[in-house]
Each structure stands twice: as C-alpha cells, then as structure tokens.
Amino acid sequence: LCNLMSATNNNLLPQHVSIIMDGNGRWAKQRGKERTEGHIEGVESVRACTEYAAERGIKYLSLFAFSEENWGRPQEEVEALMSLMVKCISAETPTFTKNNIRFVVLGNLERLSEGLRTEIADCMALTAGNTGLTLILFLSYSGKWDIVQAANRVLASNGGEGEITMEQLEAALCTRAAAIPDPDLLIRTSGEMRISNYMLWQSAYTEYYFTDILWPDFRKNEFKAALEDYAKRERRYGKV
Ligand code: FPP
C-alpha cells in the first residue's frame, strides 16, 4: 500500500511549507487586548510550528512576518513589531544552534533599523552551517519587490545587453539566490483568502490551505491538519 501511495502521490510531506500568519489583531481584539498582545501570542505559534516542522522532518519553513505594505501601519505598531523581532531573534538564537536550525531572513532589508539588521546578520552567520530545518523569515518583503530586484540583478549582470530569460530571472529571486526551493504548501490563517503580494512567482504551483483559525491559535494540531490535507492532494503541474 505504501508503494502504491507514493507512486500516485508524490507529495505526502511537503519539502517547503510557508505561512501567512494572519489574525493577531483580531485575536487580541476578541479578548479586549492591545494588538501588540496578539503579536506576542503569535510568537508562541511561531515557536510551536517551528518545533513541529522540525519534528516532522520538513526541510524549509517560511513565515511572512512583515510585508512592505505593513510599513504603512501606525508607527507605534510598526515599532512594537520591530522590537519584538529583535527580542525574539536574539532570544531564539541559542535554540536554533541547539536544534540544528538554519535561520534566514529575506526581504528589502535596507528599510530595517541598523540594530535589527545586525541581529539578523549575527544569527544568520551563526546558524549558516546548520543542516536541519531552514527557518525563513520574510521581513519587509513583497512579491513584486522580489521580481523587480531580480530583474535589476539580471540587468546589472548582463551589462544591459540582450533579453532577460525566465531562467535568469528565476535564479535571481531572493529565495533562489539563497538556494530555497519554491513552497509546496502555503497556509494562510484567519479566514482571508488572498495572496497579498507574497511569493508571487514562487507560488505558481503551490498548494494553498486556508483556515479560519487566527494565527495565535494555530499550533501543532492545526499544523498537523494542514499537512494531512496536503497529503491527500494530487499535484499535476498543469499536466494530466
Ligand atoms: C498578522 O496579523 C500578523 C502580522 C502582521 C505580524 C506577524 C508577526 C508575528 C507573529 C511576530 C513574529 C515574530 C517573529 C520573531 C517571527 P494582523 O496584525 O494583520 O491581524 P489582523 O488581520 O487580525 O489585524
């Protein structure tokens, strides 16, 4: 039975799972708390999902933590989110080391504060040689930004000569440049059914999974349910 299943179903376990973590604000509001409280509780879900991904042997877990559009939120919330990132990254670095987790941050990092950039660079350098789960945080990221930066990279390397090929552009996307494969499964929490300018190019053949659960409530059992749903799907990549 096992052989039969793997012959007809090539995707029992996704190699790369990505999550649009949505609903922190609503989670807080439902409890009469500040939005920031929702983000703080969301960090617990990040921890639970990272642990579970490692336990299941998933190779890449990526999280959409802050979009380029999120810069437009009230300054107070942006600052709270940024200081939460700094705190978390420095607090979690020893855990990454202990659990063989490689930490990668992708996005338009020029917009981040000096302090956060230093924290990120240190954590990435320290964990670069780890061979277990790769945990990717998308920060100040947008799919359109990614495509444009890729095109500019190719133009620069071509010296402005000739046409850009699909292969060149794809290789210059920030994920590919960091040797991270396209996501197999993309989860979005909180009932919203949008891609919201996330990995636009990379998700061309990604399986989507939407759940009404708010991000702070998305833990091991919810992650497990998403993986079970994914395992039932048949991916055809436009073929029959
Ligand atoms: C979406 O909820 C969540 C975010 C914009 C931020 C996600 C960030 C975290 C969970 C903290 C991550 C920290 C680390 C270190 C990974 P929302 O605010 O859009 O909620 P709403 O749609 O209910 O308003």
Coordinates of C-alpha atoms and ligand atoms in Angstrom, one line a residue:
L1 CA 0.0 0.0 0.0
C2 CA 2.8 2.4 0.8
N3 CA 4.5 1.9 -2.5
L4 CA 1.2 2.3 -4.3
M5 CA 0.6 5.5 -2.5
S6 CA 3.9 7.0 -3.2
A7 CA 3.6 6.1 -6.8
T8 CA 0.3 8.0 -7.2
N9 CA 1.0 10.7 -4.7
N10 CA 4.4 12.5 -4.8
N11 CA 3.7 14.9 -2.0
L12 CA 3.0 13.1 1.2
L13 CA 5.3 15.5 3.1
P14 CA 5.9 19.0 1.7
Q15 CA 9.5 20.0 1.5
H16 CA 8.8 23.7 1.9
V17 CA 5.8 25.0 4.0
S18 CA 5.1 28.7 4.0
I19 CA 2.7 30.5 6.3
I20 CA 1.0 33.9 6.0
M21 CA 0.4 34.4 9.7
D22 CA -2.8 36.5 9.9
G23 CA -5.3 37.4 12.6
N24 CA -3.1 38.6 15.5
G25 CA -5.0 41.8 15.8
R26 CA -8.4 40.2 15.7
W27 CA -7.3 37.6 18.3
A28 CA -6.3 40.5 20.6
K29 CA -9.5 42.5 19.9
Q30 CA -11.7 39.5 20.8
R31 CA -10.0 39.5 24.2
G32 CA -10.1 43.2 24.7
K33 CA -6.4 43.4 24.5
E34 CA -4.0 45.7 22.5
R35 CA -3.0 44.4 19.0
T36 CA 0.6 44.0 20.2
E37 CA -0.6 41.3 22.7
G38 CA -1.8 39.4 19.6
H39 CA 1.7 39.6 18.1
I40 CA 3.3 38.5 21.3
E41 CA 1.0 35.4 21.5
G42 CA 1.7 34.9 17.7
V43 CA 5.3 34.3 18.6
E44 CA 4.2 31.3 20.6
S45 CA 2.7 29.9 17.5
V46 CA 5.9 30.6 15.6
R47 CA 7.7 28.5 18.2
A48 CA 5.1 25.7 18.2
C49 CA 5.1 25.5 14.4
T50 CA 8.9 25.6 14.1
E51 CA 9.2 22.8 16.6
Y52 CA 6.6 20.7 14.8
A53 CA 8.1 21.3 11.4
A54 CA 11.5 20.1 12.7
E55 CA 9.9 17.1 14.4
R56 CA 8.2 16.1 11.1
G57 CA 11.3 16.5 9.1
I58 CA 10.1 19.4 7.0
K59 CA 13.2 20.9 5.4
Y60 CA 12.0 24.6 4.9
L61 CA 9.5 26.5 6.9
S62 CA 9.0 30.1 5.8
L63 CA 6.9 32.8 7.6
F64 CA 5.6 36.1 6.2
A65 CA 6.3 38.2 9.3
F66 CA 6.2 41.7 7.8
S67 CA 5.2 42.9 4.4
E68 CA 6.4 46.0 2.6
E69 CA 2.8 47.2 2.9
N70 CA 3.0 46.7 6.7
W71 CA 5.2 49.8 6.9
G72 CA 2.0 51.7 6.4
R73 CA 0.6 50.6 9.8
P74 CA 0.6 53.1 12.8
Q75 CA 4.2 53.9 13.8
E76 CA 3.5 52.6 17.3
E77 CA 2.6 49.1 15.9
V78 CA 5.5 49.0 13.5
E79 CA 7.9 49.8 16.3
A80 CA 6.3 47.2 18.6
L81 CA 6.7 44.6 15.8
M82 CA 10.2 45.5 15.1
S83 CA 11.3 45.4 18.7
L84 CA 9.5 42.1 19.1
M85 CA 11.6 40.7 16.2
V86 CA 14.9 42.0 17.7
K87 CA 14.0 40.4 21.0
C88 CA 12.9 37.1 19.6
I89 CA 15.8 36.7 17.2
S90 CA 18.3 37.3 19.9
A91 CA 16.4 35.1 22.4
E92 CA 16.0 32.2 20.0
T93 CA 19.5 32.1 18.5
P94 CA 20.7 29.5 21.2
T95 CA 17.6 27.4 20.4
F96 CA 18.5 27.4 16.7
T97 CA 22.0 26.3 17.5
K98 CA 20.8 23.6 19.8
N99 CA 18.3 22.2 17.3
N100 CA 20.5 22.5 14.2
I101 CA 18.1 25.1 12.7
R102 CA 19.5 27.4 10.0
F103 CA 17.9 30.9 10.2
V104 CA 17.5 33.0 7.0
V105 CA 15.8 36.4 6.6
L106 CA 14.6 37.6 3.2
G107 CA 13.2 40.9 2.0
N108 CA 14.0 44.5 1.4
L109 CA 16.3 44.7 4.5
E110 CA 17.5 48.2 3.7
R111 CA 14.4 49.5 5.3
L112 CA 15.1 47.8 8.6
S113 CA 16.8 49.5 11.6
E114 CA 20.6 49.1 12.0
G115 CA 20.0 47.2 15.2
L116 CA 17.7 44.7 13.7
R117 CA 19.9 44.2 10.7
T118 CA 22.9 43.5 13.0
E119 CA 20.8 41.0 15.0
I120 CA 19.7 39.2 11.8
A121 CA 23.2 39.1 10.3
D122 CA 24.7 37.7 13.5
C123 CA 22.0 35.0 13.8
M124 CA 22.3 34.1 10.1
A125 CA 26.1 33.8 10.3
L126 CA 26.0 31.7 13.5
T127 CA 23.4 29.2 12.1
A128 CA 24.6 29.2 8.4
G129 CA 26.2 25.7 8.8
N130 CA 23.2 24.1 10.4
T131 CA 21.8 21.2 8.4
G132 CA 18.3 20.6 10.0
L133 CA 15.3 22.8 9.4
T134 CA 15.8 26.0 7.5
L135 CA 13.6 28.7 9.1
I136 CA 13.0 31.6 6.8
L137 CA 11.5 34.9 7.9
F138 CA 10.2 37.2 5.2
L139 CA 10.6 40.8 6.5
S140 CA 9.8 43.9 4.6
Y141 CA 9.1 41.6 1.7
S142 CA 6.7 41.8 -1.2
G143 CA 6.5 39.5 -4.3
K144 CA 6.6 42.5 -6.7
W145 CA 9.7 43.9 -5.0
D146 CA 11.3 40.5 -5.3
I147 CA 10.6 40.3 -9.1
V148 CA 11.9 43.8 -9.7
Q149 CA 15.1 43.3 -7.6
A150 CA 15.6 40.1 -9.6
A151 CA 15.2 41.9 -12.9
N152 CA 17.6 44.6 -11.8
R153 CA 20.2 42.0 -10.8
V154 CA 20.0 40.3 -14.1
L155 CA 20.2 43.6 -16.0
A156 CA 23.3 44.5 -14.0
S157 CA 25.0 41.2 -14.7
N158 CA 24.1 41.4 -18.4
G159 CA 25.5 44.8 -18.6
G160 CA 22.2 45.9 -20.1
E161 CA 22.7 43.7 -23.1
G162 CA 20.2 41.2 -24.5
E163 CA 16.8 39.9 -23.3
I164 CA 16.2 38.6 -19.8
T165 CA 15.3 34.9 -19.8
M166 CA 12.9 33.2 -17.5
E167 CA 15.7 31.1 -16.1
Q168 CA 17.8 34.1 -15.3
L169 CA 15.0 36.0 -13.6
E170 CA 14.0 32.9 -11.6
A171 CA 17.6 32.3 -10.4
A172 CA 17.8 35.9 -9.2
L173 CA 14.7 35.8 -7.0
C174 CA 15.7 36.2 -3.4
T175 CA 14.6 32.7 -2.5
R176 CA 16.5 31.1 -5.3
A177 CA 19.6 33.2 -4.7
A178 CA 19.5 31.7 -1.1
A179 CA 19.0 28.2 -2.5
I180 CA 15.5 27.9 -1.1
P181 CA 13.1 25.9 -3.2
D182 CA 9.6 27.1 -4.1
P183 CA 6.9 26.5 -1.5
D184 CA 4.9 23.2 -1.8
L185 CA 2.3 24.3 0.7
L186 CA 1.1 27.8 1.6
I187 CA -1.0 28.2 4.7
R188 CA -3.0 31.4 5.4
T189 CA -4.7 31.7 8.7
S190 CA -7.7 33.9 9.9
G191 CA -10.1 33.2 7.0
E192 CA -8.6 35.6 4.5
M193 CA -8.3 34.1 1.0
R194 CA -5.7 36.3 -0.6
I195 CA -2.0 36.0 -1.6
S196 CA -1.4 39.6 -0.6
N197 CA 1.7 40.2 -2.7
Y198 CA 3.6 37.4 -1.1
M199 CA 5.8 34.9 -3.2
L200 CA 4.0 35.7 -6.4
W201 CA 6.4 34.0 -8.8
Q202 CA 7.4 31.2 -6.5
S203 CA 3.9 30.1 -5.7
A204 CA 2.9 29.4 -9.3
Y205 CA 2.3 25.7 -8.5
T206 CA 2.0 25.9 -4.7
E207 CA -0.9 24.2 -2.9
Y208 CA -3.0 26.7 -0.9
Y209 CA -4.5 25.9 2.5
F210 CA -6.9 28.4 4.2
T211 CA -8.2 28.1 7.7
D212 CA -10.4 30.3 9.8
I213 CA -8.1 29.8 12.9
L214 CA -6.4 33.0 13.9
W215 CA -2.6 32.9 14.0
P216 CA -2.2 32.9 17.8
D217 CA -4.4 29.8 17.9
F218 CA -2.6 28.0 15.1
R219 CA -0.4 25.4 16.9
K220 CA 0.7 21.8 16.4
N221 CA -2.7 20.2 15.9
E222 CA -3.7 22.9 13.3
F223 CA -0.4 22.5 11.5
K224 CA -0.9 18.7 11.5
A225 CA -4.4 19.1 10.0
A226 CA -2.9 21.2 7.2
L227 CA -0.3 18.6 6.4
E228 CA -2.9 15.9 6.4
D229 CA -5.0 17.9 3.9
Y230 CA -1.9 18.5 1.7
A231 CA -1.1 14.7 1.7
K232 CA -4.4 14.0 0.0
R233 CA -3.8 16.3 -2.9
E234 CA -2.5 15.3 -6.3
R235 CA -0.2 17.8 -7.9
R236 CA -0.2 17.8 -11.7
Y237 CA 1.7 20.9 -12.6
G238 CA -0.6 21.6 -15.5
K239 CA -0.2 18.1 -16.8
V240 CA -2.7 15.2 -16.6
Ligands
FPP1 C1 -0.8 39.5 11.1 O1 -1.9 39.8 12.0 C2 0.4 39.4 11.7 C3 1.5 40.3 11.4 C4 1.4 41.4 10.5 C5 2.7 40.1 12.2 C6 3.2 38.7 12.3 C7 4.3 38.7 13.3 C8 4.4 37.9 14.4 C9 3.6 36.7 14.7 C10 5.6 38.1 15.2 C11 6.7 37.4 14.5 C12 7.9 37.5 15.3 C13 8.9 36.7 15.0 C14 10.2 36.8 15.6 C15 8.7 35.6 13.9 P1 -2.6 41.1 11.8 O2 -2.0 42.1 12.7 O3 -2.7 41.5 10.4 O4 -4.0 40.7 12.4 P2 -5.4 41.3 11.9 O5 -5.6 40.9 10.5 O6 -6.4 40.5 12.8 O7 -5.5 42.7 12.2

